Amino acid sequence: MGRVLVIGCGGVASVAIQKCCQNSAVFEELMIASRTKAKCDALKEKLDGKTKTKITTAQVNADNQEEVEALIKSYQPDLVMNIALPYQDLTIMEACLACKVNYMDTANYEPENIEEPKWHATYEKRCREAGFSAYFDYSWQWAYQKRFEEAGITALLGSGFDPGVTQAYCAYALKHEFDEIETIDILDCNGGDHGYAFATNFNPEINLREVSAPGSYWENGHWVEIPAMSIKRQYNFDQVGQKDMYLLHHEEIESLAKNIPNVKRIRFFMTFGQSYLDHMRCLEDVGMLSTTPICYEGREIVPIQFLKALLPDPASLGPRTKGKTNIGCIFTGKKDGKDKTYYLYNVCDHQECYREVGSQAISYTTGVPAMIGAMMLLTGTWNRAGVYTVEEFDPDPYMEALNKWGLPWQESHAPVLVE
């Protein structure tokens, strides 16, 4: 049915590619492209003889638009799945526009160098106007709306779990459970234990930036910003137990505030253990989370990139990680004039993920929705020219696919609410 170019071959991309190959009726041909072609070749070798999907590989520098364009023109895909770094979103979107091919990713754009003058000037203007100061937001990609419409192609942003599945949960709740949603609390719990004193479950640069940024939430039509990790709550998660969780800024709040009518409040919470927080605060205090280059023994290095080289590769955590994740959304609102509460969530087991695709659950819960989002576009189930997030499409086929492809959802009509 379709030919897909996947850019990226890290932990999430590996899961997405393996799930695409399980779904070979849709993903007939697939090219894996990365800066390091040997990683692509190793994954192809692992999959050869186990799938009907025809797999090829290529080397590409996703920071170089000309290289990406040349690869797209030579391979002629129906869709480009960007599962590289968020830094590269705009380069790949530009290449897709030049070649008139559909685009999707799993996380919104943020710059690699936050001191770059042009970006920083735009960032400071957005901080003043919008009211939040996290480095990542949708404005850069939403600016492509008219160009993608005119080109007659689709850009699907953020088809991971959060963002991605959480937005499908919101669209599903609005379609089937509520006449009006008043509040949304997104809860992301990782109850897994990898045995290291400190490690991140996905790209350390992205993870540590996200966690160390000021927190923010949407309330009564505007952003409320708070110091990082300053709002803490506890929650008893199904199959995981009682965990501490902290309010963070997260990108899907921005799109949900725009697309869920009359919502009064949206918050995002993520669980962290005390050891993780102690390590992160220490590293931040000594400057190791900085993205500003420094000169060390005659060489320029970026502290957070040096730290990334020291930390365990998230893709290596699979065999070590035990326990479960629980990610979902708690809603309050009205149905037929009456107050209503509702909770949609998924529980995922780290070791079951490892047995299936060789990854821990964090990569699995992002990689599976990446395949599903791609499937929605390839099959024409979602077909609208422009730039969109998951909640702007019909959630039902996406929700059905979650149950079929490894992320079954559960629901509660009487959840404990977050105070």
Tab-separated table of C-alpha atoms in Angstrom:
chain	number	residue	atom	x	y	z
A	1	MET	CA	0.000	0.000	0.000
A	2	GLY	CA	2.777	2.454	0.809
A	3	ARG	CA	6.447	3.333	0.650
A	4	VAL	CA	7.922	5.106	3.678
A	5	LEU	CA	11.200	6.834	4.414
A	6	VAL	CA	12.087	6.670	8.132
A	7	ILE	CA	14.704	9.198	9.221
A	8	GLY	CA	16.284	8.085	12.492
A	9	CYS	CA	17.495	4.772	13.910
A	10	GLY	CA	17.551	5.274	17.680
A	11	GLY	CA	15.463	3.511	20.316
A	12	VAL	CA	12.072	4.961	19.303
A	13	ALA	CA	12.772	4.587	15.586
A	14	SER	CA	13.762	0.960	16.086
A	15	VAL	CA	10.403	0.211	17.716
A	16	ALA	CA	8.452	2.138	15.052
A	17	ILE	CA	10.279	0.345	12.237
A	18	GLN	CA	9.672	-3.090	13.769
A	19	LYS	CA	5.963	-2.299	14.212
A	20	CYS	CA	5.799	-1.090	10.587
A	21	CYS	CA	7.289	-4.420	9.537
A	22	GLN	CA	4.635	-6.274	11.530
A	23	ASN	CA	2.100	-4.320	9.462
A	24	SER	CA	3.522	-5.078	6.017
A	25	ALA	CA	0.115	-4.919	4.300
A	26	VAL	CA	0.309	-1.153	4.834
A	27	PHE	CA	4.084	-0.655	4.968
A	28	GLU	CA	5.093	-2.505	1.801
A	29	GLU	CA	8.454	-0.769	1.375
A	30	LEU	CA	10.564	1.033	3.937
A	31	MET	CA	13.884	2.840	3.848
A	32	ILE	CA	15.792	3.388	7.091
A	33	ALA	CA	18.065	6.440	6.911
A	34	SER	CA	20.366	7.865	9.548
A	35	ARG	CA	23.656	9.679	9.941
A	36	THR	CA	25.158	6.315	10.947
A	37	LYS	CA	24.252	3.858	8.185
A	38	ALA	CA	25.721	0.909	10.109
A	39	LYS	CA	22.886	1.188	12.655
A	40	CYS	CA	20.344	1.063	9.825
A	41	ASP	CA	22.068	-1.960	8.283
A	42	ALA	CA	22.098	-3.781	11.632
A	43	LEU	CA	18.347	-3.264	12.084
A	44	LYS	CA	17.674	-4.363	8.500
A	45	GLU	CA	19.692	-7.529	9.102
A	46	LYS	CA	17.684	-8.211	12.268
A	47	LEU	CA	14.411	-7.925	10.321
A	48	ASP	CA	15.404	-9.708	7.107
A	49	GLY	CA	13.374	-12.892	6.674
A	50	LYS	CA	10.900	-11.898	9.417
A	51	THR	CA	8.729	-9.489	7.436
A	52	LYS	CA	7.224	-9.065	3.983
A	53	THR	CA	8.167	-5.383	4.056
A	54	LYS	CA	10.979	-4.611	1.605
A	55	ILE	CA	13.686	-2.804	3.588
A	56	THR	CA	16.527	-0.669	2.255
A	57	THR	CA	18.952	1.638	4.064
A	58	ALA	CA	20.735	4.917	3.422
A	59	GLN	CA	23.028	7.441	5.036
A	60	VAL	CA	21.700	10.976	5.508
A	61	ASN	CA	22.571	14.037	7.538
A	62	ALA	CA	19.145	15.278	8.623
A	63	ASP	CA	20.598	18.706	9.425
A	64	ASN	CA	21.288	19.170	5.704
A	65	GLN	CA	18.144	19.994	3.738
A	66	GLU	CA	19.770	19.314	0.371
A	67	GLU	CA	20.783	15.811	1.455
A	68	VAL	CA	17.277	15.060	2.730
A	69	GLU	CA	15.713	16.379	-0.474
A	70	ALA	CA	18.045	14.307	-2.623
A	71	LEU	CA	17.192	11.164	-0.669
A	72	ILE	CA	13.443	11.820	-0.931
A	73	LYS	CA	13.709	12.417	-4.673
A	74	SER	CA	15.678	9.233	-5.226
A	75	TYR	CA	13.459	7.005	-3.052
A	76	GLN	CA	10.084	8.611	-3.891
A	77	PRO	CA	8.272	7.764	-0.626
A	78	ASP	CA	4.600	8.361	0.073
A	79	LEU	CA	5.486	9.562	3.568
A	80	VAL	CA	8.515	10.717	5.544
A	81	MET	CA	8.520	9.583	9.182
A	82	ASN	CA	10.800	11.920	11.112
A	83	ILE	CA	11.960	9.979	14.169
A	84	ALA	CA	15.261	11.814	14.424
A	85	LEU	CA	15.822	14.742	16.826
A	86	PRO	CA	13.381	17.652	17.324
A	87	TYR	CA	16.227	19.942	16.230
A	88	GLN	CA	15.788	18.583	12.714
A	89	ASP	CA	12.009	18.989	12.339
A	90	LEU	CA	12.109	22.176	10.276
A	91	THR	CA	14.851	20.949	7.930
A	92	ILE	CA	12.876	17.794	7.162
A	93	MET	CA	9.600	19.711	6.799
A	94	GLU	CA	11.271	22.018	4.272
A	95	ALA	CA	12.524	19.005	2.323
A	96	CYS	CA	9.035	17.458	2.329
A	97	LEU	CA	7.558	20.691	1.014
A	98	ALA	CA	10.146	20.889	-1.755
A	99	CYS	CA	9.326	17.291	-2.761
A	100	LYS	CA	5.557	17.469	-2.047
A	101	VAL	CA	5.491	14.442	0.253
A	102	ASN	CA	3.570	13.917	3.510
A	103	TYR	CA	5.428	14.397	6.801
A	104	MET	CA	5.037	13.204	10.399
A	105	ASP	CA	7.057	13.394	13.615
A	106	THR	CA	6.810	12.449	17.297
A	107	ALA	CA	7.893	15.679	19.033
A	108	ASN	CA	7.697	19.375	18.231
A	109	TYR	CA	10.573	21.559	17.141
A	110	GLU	CA	13.158	22.973	19.476
A	111	PRO	CA	16.559	24.420	18.541
A	112	GLU	CA	19.842	22.748	19.298
A	113	ASN	CA	21.466	26.091	20.096
A	114	ILE	CA	19.129	28.235	22.182
A	115	GLU	CA	21.555	31.164	21.956
A	116	GLU	CA	21.258	31.450	18.153
A	117	PRO	CA	20.283	35.132	17.678
A	118	LYS	CA	17.383	34.773	15.204
A	119	TRP	CA	15.756	31.977	17.167
A	120	HIS	CA	16.343	33.688	20.501
A	121	ALA	CA	14.720	36.935	19.361
A	122	THR	CA	11.624	35.040	18.236
A	123	TYR	CA	11.667	33.045	21.469
A	124	GLU	CA	11.765	36.159	23.647
A	125	LYS	CA	8.858	37.674	21.680
A	126	ARG	CA	6.830	34.472	22.160
A	127	CYS	CA	7.600	34.435	25.897
A	128	ARG	CA	6.220	37.968	26.241
A	129	GLU	CA	3.133	37.316	24.125
A	130	ALA	CA	2.217	33.740	25.075
A	131	GLY	CA	3.323	33.706	28.697
A	132	PHE	CA	5.501	30.585	28.944
A	133	SER	CA	9.260	30.250	28.589
A	134	ALA	CA	9.947	26.565	27.767
A	135	TYR	CA	12.218	26.201	24.739
A	136	PHE	CA	9.834	23.960	22.825
A	137	ASP	CA	6.526	25.056	21.289
A	138	TYR	CA	4.416	24.541	18.170
A	139	SER	CA	4.683	28.042	16.732
A	140	TRP	CA	7.561	27.245	14.378
A	141	GLN	CA	5.752	24.277	12.826
A	142	TRP	CA	2.274	25.822	12.843
A	143	ALA	CA	3.784	28.586	10.702
A	144	TYR	CA	3.960	26.014	7.864
A	145	GLN	CA	0.146	25.589	7.729
A	146	LYS	CA	-0.500	27.628	4.594
A	147	ARG	CA	2.487	26.219	2.703
A	148	PHE	CA	1.463	22.603	3.377
A	149	GLU	CA	-2.142	23.406	2.417
A	150	GLU	CA	-1.029	24.959	-0.866
A	151	ALA	CA	1.255	21.994	-1.579
A	152	GLY	CA	-1.670	19.594	-0.965
A	153	ILE	CA	0.248	17.552	1.618
A	154	THR	CA	-0.182	16.741	5.307
A	155	ALA	CA	2.142	17.279	8.258
A	156	LEU	CA	1.113	15.273	11.338
A	157	LEU	CA	2.883	16.624	14.414
A	158	GLY	CA	3.633	14.668	17.564
A	159	SER	CA	2.294	11.155	17.006
A	160	GLY	CA	4.053	9.627	19.995
A	161	PHE	CA	2.383	8.948	23.332
A	162	ASP	CA	2.556	12.342	24.998
A	163	PRO	CA	2.164	14.179	22.714
A	164	GLY	CA	0.096	11.921	20.470
A	165	VAL	CA	-1.958	9.264	22.226
A	166	THR	CA	-2.889	11.703	25.010
A	167	GLN	CA	-4.391	14.003	22.367
A	168	ALA	CA	-6.310	11.099	20.814
A	169	TYR	CA	-7.626	10.352	24.313
A	170	CYS	CA	-8.849	13.951	24.559
A	171	ALA	CA	-10.555	13.847	21.152
A	172	TYR	CA	-12.142	10.492	22.022
A	173	ALA	CA	-13.411	11.752	25.385
A	174	LEU	CA	-14.917	14.838	23.762
A	175	LYS	CA	-16.549	12.777	21.007
A	176	HIS	CA	-17.969	9.967	23.150
A	177	GLU	CA	-18.033	10.898	26.849
A	178	PHE	CA	-18.610	14.647	27.225
A	179	ASP	CA	-20.643	17.493	25.844
A	180	GLU	CA	-18.021	19.814	27.300
A	181	ILE	CA	-14.623	19.106	28.862
A	182	GLU	CA	-13.708	21.480	31.685
A	183	THR	CA	-10.353	20.159	32.945
A	184	ILE	CA	-7.695	17.756	31.670
A	185	ASP	CA	-4.875	16.320	33.781
A	186	ILE	CA	-2.288	14.348	31.801
A	187	LEU	CA	-0.410	11.923	34.061
A	188	ASP	CA	2.815	10.246	32.883
A	189	CYS	CA	4.097	7.609	35.301
A	190	ASN	CA	7.174	5.476	34.721
A	191	GLY	CA	7.361	2.860	37.454
A	192	GLY	CA	10.344	1.130	35.856
A	193	ASP	CA	13.725	0.521	37.482
A	194	HIS	CA	16.856	0.209	35.304
A	195	GLY	CA	19.316	-0.193	38.182
A	196	TYR	CA	21.538	2.787	37.317
A	197	ALA	CA	22.130	5.612	39.782
A	198	PHE	CA	21.116	8.040	37.019
A	199	ALA	CA	19.976	7.582	33.429
A	200	THR	CA	17.326	9.058	31.156
A	201	ASN	CA	14.695	6.980	29.372
A	202	PHE	CA	14.963	8.929	26.125
A	203	ASN	CA	17.479	11.314	24.540
A	204	PRO	CA	19.259	12.951	27.513
A	205	GLU	CA	19.464	16.379	25.874
A	206	ILE	CA	15.717	16.490	25.209
A	207	ASN	CA	14.778	14.850	28.514
A	208	LEU	CA	16.854	17.093	30.753
A	209	ARG	CA	15.840	20.271	28.950
A	210	GLU	CA	12.192	19.329	29.347
A	211	VAL	CA	12.447	18.546	33.047
A	212	SER	CA	14.588	21.543	34.001
A	213	ALA	CA	12.387	24.102	32.185
A	214	PRO	CA	9.907	26.208	34.175
A	215	GLY	CA	6.595	24.410	34.594
A	216	SER	CA	3.398	25.861	33.144
A	217	TYR	CA	-0.262	25.034	32.746
A	218	TRP	CA	-3.301	26.446	30.991
A	219	GLU	CA	-6.004	28.031	33.134
A	220	ASN	CA	-8.935	30.278	32.223
A	221	GLY	CA	-7.568	31.256	28.836
A	222	HIS	CA	-3.938	31.952	29.692
A	223	TRP	CA	-0.665	30.322	30.744
A	224	VAL	CA	0.399	30.155	34.375
A	225	GLU	CA	4.155	29.652	34.757
A	226	ILE	CA	5.844	28.294	37.890
A	227	PRO	CA	9.443	27.466	38.876
A	228	ALA	CA	10.638	24.067	37.671
A	229	MET	CA	9.406	21.131	39.799
A	230	SER	CA	7.664	23.448	42.296
A	231	ILE	CA	4.233	21.750	42.203
A	232	LYS	CA	4.255	18.198	43.522
A	233	ARG	CA	1.375	15.765	43.892
A	234	GLN	CA	1.043	12.070	44.727
A	235	TYR	CA	-1.094	9.614	42.814
A	236	ASN	CA	-1.845	5.901	43.156
A	237	PHE	CA	-1.371	4.512	39.644
A	238	ASP	CA	-3.065	1.311	38.541
A	239	GLN	CA	-0.536	-1.596	38.484
A	240	VAL	CA	2.299	0.745	39.526
A	241	GLY	CA	1.357	2.154	42.931
A	242	GLN	CA	1.789	5.448	44.749
A	243	LYS	CA	4.242	7.824	43.081
A	244	ASP	CA	5.398	11.424	43.429
A	245	MET	CA	4.663	13.489	40.339
A	246	TYR	CA	5.563	17.035	39.333
A	247	LEU	CA	3.890	19.596	37.088
A	248	LEU	CA	5.848	20.248	33.871
A	249	HIS	CA	5.345	22.283	30.737
A	250	HIS	CA	4.421	19.950	27.875
A	251	GLU	CA	3.708	20.690	24.243
A	252	GLU	CA	0.309	19.045	23.912
A	253	ILE	CA	-1.149	21.531	26.407
A	254	GLU	CA	-0.571	24.225	23.777
A	255	SER	CA	-2.479	22.434	21.014
A	256	LEU	CA	-5.237	21.119	23.301
A	257	ALA	CA	-5.887	24.632	24.615
A	258	LYS	CA	-6.465	25.664	21.010
A	259	ASN	CA	-8.514	22.650	19.894
A	260	ILE	CA	-10.658	21.605	22.904
A	261	PRO	CA	-13.494	24.178	23.091
A	262	ASN	CA	-13.956	26.051	26.362
A	263	VAL	CA	-11.517	23.943	28.388
A	264	LYS	CA	-10.803	25.722	31.661
A	265	ARG	CA	-7.585	24.039	32.792
A	266	ILE	CA	-4.967	21.658	31.373
A	267	ARG	CA	-2.051	20.330	33.413
A	268	PHE	CA	0.718	17.803	32.780
A	269	PHE	CA	2.356	15.747	35.541
A	270	MET	CA	5.308	13.340	35.333
A	271	THR	CA	6.640	11.021	38.039
A	272	PHE	CA	10.227	11.236	39.293
A	273	GLY	CA	12.141	9.477	42.044
A	274	GLN	CA	14.186	11.479	44.529
A	275	SER	CA	17.498	10.095	43.244
A	276	TYR	CA	16.746	11.345	39.701
A	277	LEU	CA	15.869	14.813	41.011
A	278	ASP	CA	18.971	15.026	43.210
A	279	HIS	CA	21.243	14.104	40.302
A	280	MET	CA	19.516	16.527	37.927
A	281	ARG	CA	19.696	19.452	40.345
A	282	CYS	CA	23.369	18.809	41.025
A	283	LEU	CA	24.158	18.635	37.306
A	284	GLU	CA	22.191	21.836	36.682
A	285	ASP	CA	23.954	23.636	39.545
A	286	VAL	CA	27.395	22.904	38.079
A	287	GLY	CA	26.377	23.876	34.531
A	288	MET	CA	26.203	20.439	32.930
A	289	LEU	CA	22.711	21.058	31.498
A	290	SER	CA	23.851	24.148	29.599
A	291	THR	CA	23.572	24.270	25.807
A	292	THR	CA	26.036	27.149	25.566
A	293	PRO	CA	29.410	26.010	24.174
A	294	ILE	CA	32.485	26.382	26.382
A	295	CYS	CA	36.165	26.090	25.546
A	296	TYR	CA	37.950	23.163	27.216
A	297	GLU	CA	41.632	22.478	26.507
A	298	GLY	CA	41.449	24.272	23.188
A	299	ARG	CA	38.223	22.551	22.040
A	300	GLU	CA	34.690	23.864	22.049
A	301	ILE	CA	32.220	21.523	23.743
A	302	VAL	CA	28.534	21.796	24.709
A	303	PRO	CA	28.139	20.669	28.352
A	304	ILE	CA	24.828	18.821	27.906
A	305	GLN	CA	26.194	16.992	24.855
A	306	PHE	CA	29.253	15.931	26.847
A	307	LEU	CA	26.933	14.714	29.609
A	308	LYS	CA	24.937	12.753	27.034
A	309	ALA	CA	28.127	10.921	26.045
A	310	LEU	CA	28.700	9.909	29.672
A	311	LEU	CA	25.186	8.649	30.392
A	312	PRO	CA	23.851	5.205	29.417
A	313	ASP	CA	22.301	5.077	25.937
A	314	PRO	CA	18.505	4.927	26.455
A	315	ALA	CA	18.376	2.222	23.778
A	316	SER	CA	20.525	0.017	26.060
A	317	LEU	CA	18.093	0.109	29.005
A	318	GLY	CA	15.679	-2.527	27.660
A	319	PRO	CA	17.182	-5.682	29.195
A	320	ARG	CA	17.741	-3.935	32.551
A	321	THR	CA	14.400	-2.188	33.065
A	322	LYS	CA	11.663	-3.859	35.069
A	323	GLY	CA	8.249	-2.537	36.056
A	324	LYS	CA	5.468	-0.726	34.235
A	325	THR	CA	4.418	2.641	32.850
A	326	ASN	CA	0.975	4.180	33.252
A	327	ILE	CA	0.133	7.173	31.048
A	328	GLY	CA	-3.271	8.725	30.616
A	329	CYS	CA	-5.715	11.621	30.961
A	330	ILE	CA	-8.222	12.440	33.682
A	331	PHE	CA	-11.160	14.582	32.558
A	332	THR	CA	-13.892	16.521	34.279
A	333	GLY	CA	-16.796	18.120	32.469
A	334	LYS	CA	-20.473	17.911	31.613
A	335	LYS	CA	-22.636	15.277	29.913
A	336	ASP	CA	-26.376	15.823	29.461
A	337	GLY	CA	-26.186	18.693	31.918
A	338	LYS	CA	-24.586	16.602	34.682
A	339	ASP	CA	-21.061	16.677	36.138
A	340	LYS	CA	-18.896	13.807	34.909
A	341	THR	CA	-15.378	12.448	35.486
A	342	TYR	CA	-13.504	10.039	33.219
A	343	TYR	CA	-10.006	8.520	32.989
A	344	LEU	CA	-8.378	6.989	29.908
A	345	TYR	CA	-4.968	5.363	30.314
A	346	ASN	CA	-2.555	2.678	29.171
A	347	VAL	CA	-0.371	0.383	31.284
A	348	CYS	CA	2.749	-0.961	29.549
A	349	ASP	CA	5.226	-3.523	30.898
A	350	HIS	CA	8.938	-2.854	30.295
A	351	GLN	CA	9.906	-6.523	30.097
A	352	GLU	CA	7.053	-7.424	27.741
A	353	CYS	CA	8.233	-4.644	25.417
A	354	TYR	CA	11.766	-5.982	25.559
A	355	ARG	CA	10.627	-9.494	24.696
A	356	GLU	CA	8.697	-8.224	21.683
A	357	VAL	CA	10.988	-5.602	20.146
A	358	GLY	CA	14.093	-5.363	22.358
A	359	SER	CA	13.250	-2.003	23.933
A	360	GLN	CA	12.027	-0.594	27.223
A	361	ALA	CA	8.478	0.746	27.487
A	362	ILE	CA	9.372	4.419	27.012
A	363	SER	CA	10.591	3.769	23.459
A	364	TYR	CA	7.722	1.334	22.890
A	365	THR	CA	4.995	3.763	23.936
A	366	THR	CA	6.396	6.346	21.506
A	367	GLY	CA	7.322	4.033	18.640
A	368	VAL	CA	3.961	2.247	18.380
A	369	PRO	CA	1.949	5.492	17.963
A	370	ALA	CA	4.485	6.668	15.397
A	371	MET	CA	3.588	3.634	13.285
A	372	ILE	CA	-0.130	4.206	13.880
A	373	GLY	CA	0.033	7.863	12.875
A	374	ALA	CA	1.902	6.873	9.725
A	375	MET	CA	-0.728	4.225	9.010
A	376	MET	CA	-3.520	6.825	9.333
A	377	LEU	CA	-1.817	8.916	6.641
A	378	LEU	CA	-0.788	6.077	4.323
A	379	THR	CA	-4.267	4.539	4.241
A	380	GLY	CA	-5.937	7.913	3.722
A	381	THR	CA	-7.885	7.470	6.962
A	382	TRP	CA	-6.624	10.917	7.921
A	383	ASN	CA	-6.420	13.041	4.806
A	384	ARG	CA	-6.312	16.818	5.087
A	385	ALA	CA	-3.740	19.161	3.600
A	386	GLY	CA	-2.000	21.328	6.162
A	387	VAL	CA	-0.247	21.029	9.524
A	388	TYR	CA	-2.166	19.237	12.290
A	389	THR	CA	-1.890	17.574	15.679
A	390	VAL	CA	-3.518	14.248	16.532
A	391	GLU	CA	-6.634	15.626	18.265
A	392	GLU	CA	-7.674	17.437	15.068
A	393	PHE	CA	-8.564	14.123	13.371
A	394	ASP	CA	-11.214	11.463	14.061
A	395	PRO	CA	-9.851	9.560	17.087
A	396	ASP	CA	-11.797	6.321	16.571
A	397	PRO	CA	-9.536	4.555	14.019
A	398	TYR	CA	-6.437	5.630	15.955
A	399	MET	CA	-7.900	4.340	19.232
A	400	GLU	CA	-8.865	1.057	17.584
A	401	ALA	CA	-5.314	0.681	16.253
A	402	LEU	CA	-3.844	1.258	19.736
A	403	ASN	CA	-5.754	-1.786	20.978
A	404	LYS	CA	-4.627	-3.874	18.016
A	405	TRP	CA	-0.940	-2.959	17.893
A	406	GLY	CA	0.199	-3.162	21.500
A	407	LEU	CA	-1.086	-0.201	23.539
A	408	PRO	CA	-4.585	-1.208	24.712
A	409	TRP	CA	-6.368	1.501	26.655
A	410	GLN	CA	-8.351	1.209	29.849
A	411	GLU	CA	-10.996	3.511	31.284
A	412	SER	CA	-12.487	4.490	34.617
A	413	HIS	CA	-15.721	6.407	35.105
A	414	ALA	CA	-14.954	7.208	38.751
A	415	PRO	CA	-11.258	8.137	38.950
A	416	VAL	CA	-9.539	9.786	41.883
A	417	LEU	CA	-8.955	13.385	40.842
A	418	VAL	CA	-5.701	15.314	41.246
A	419	GLU	CA	-6.154	18.145	43.740
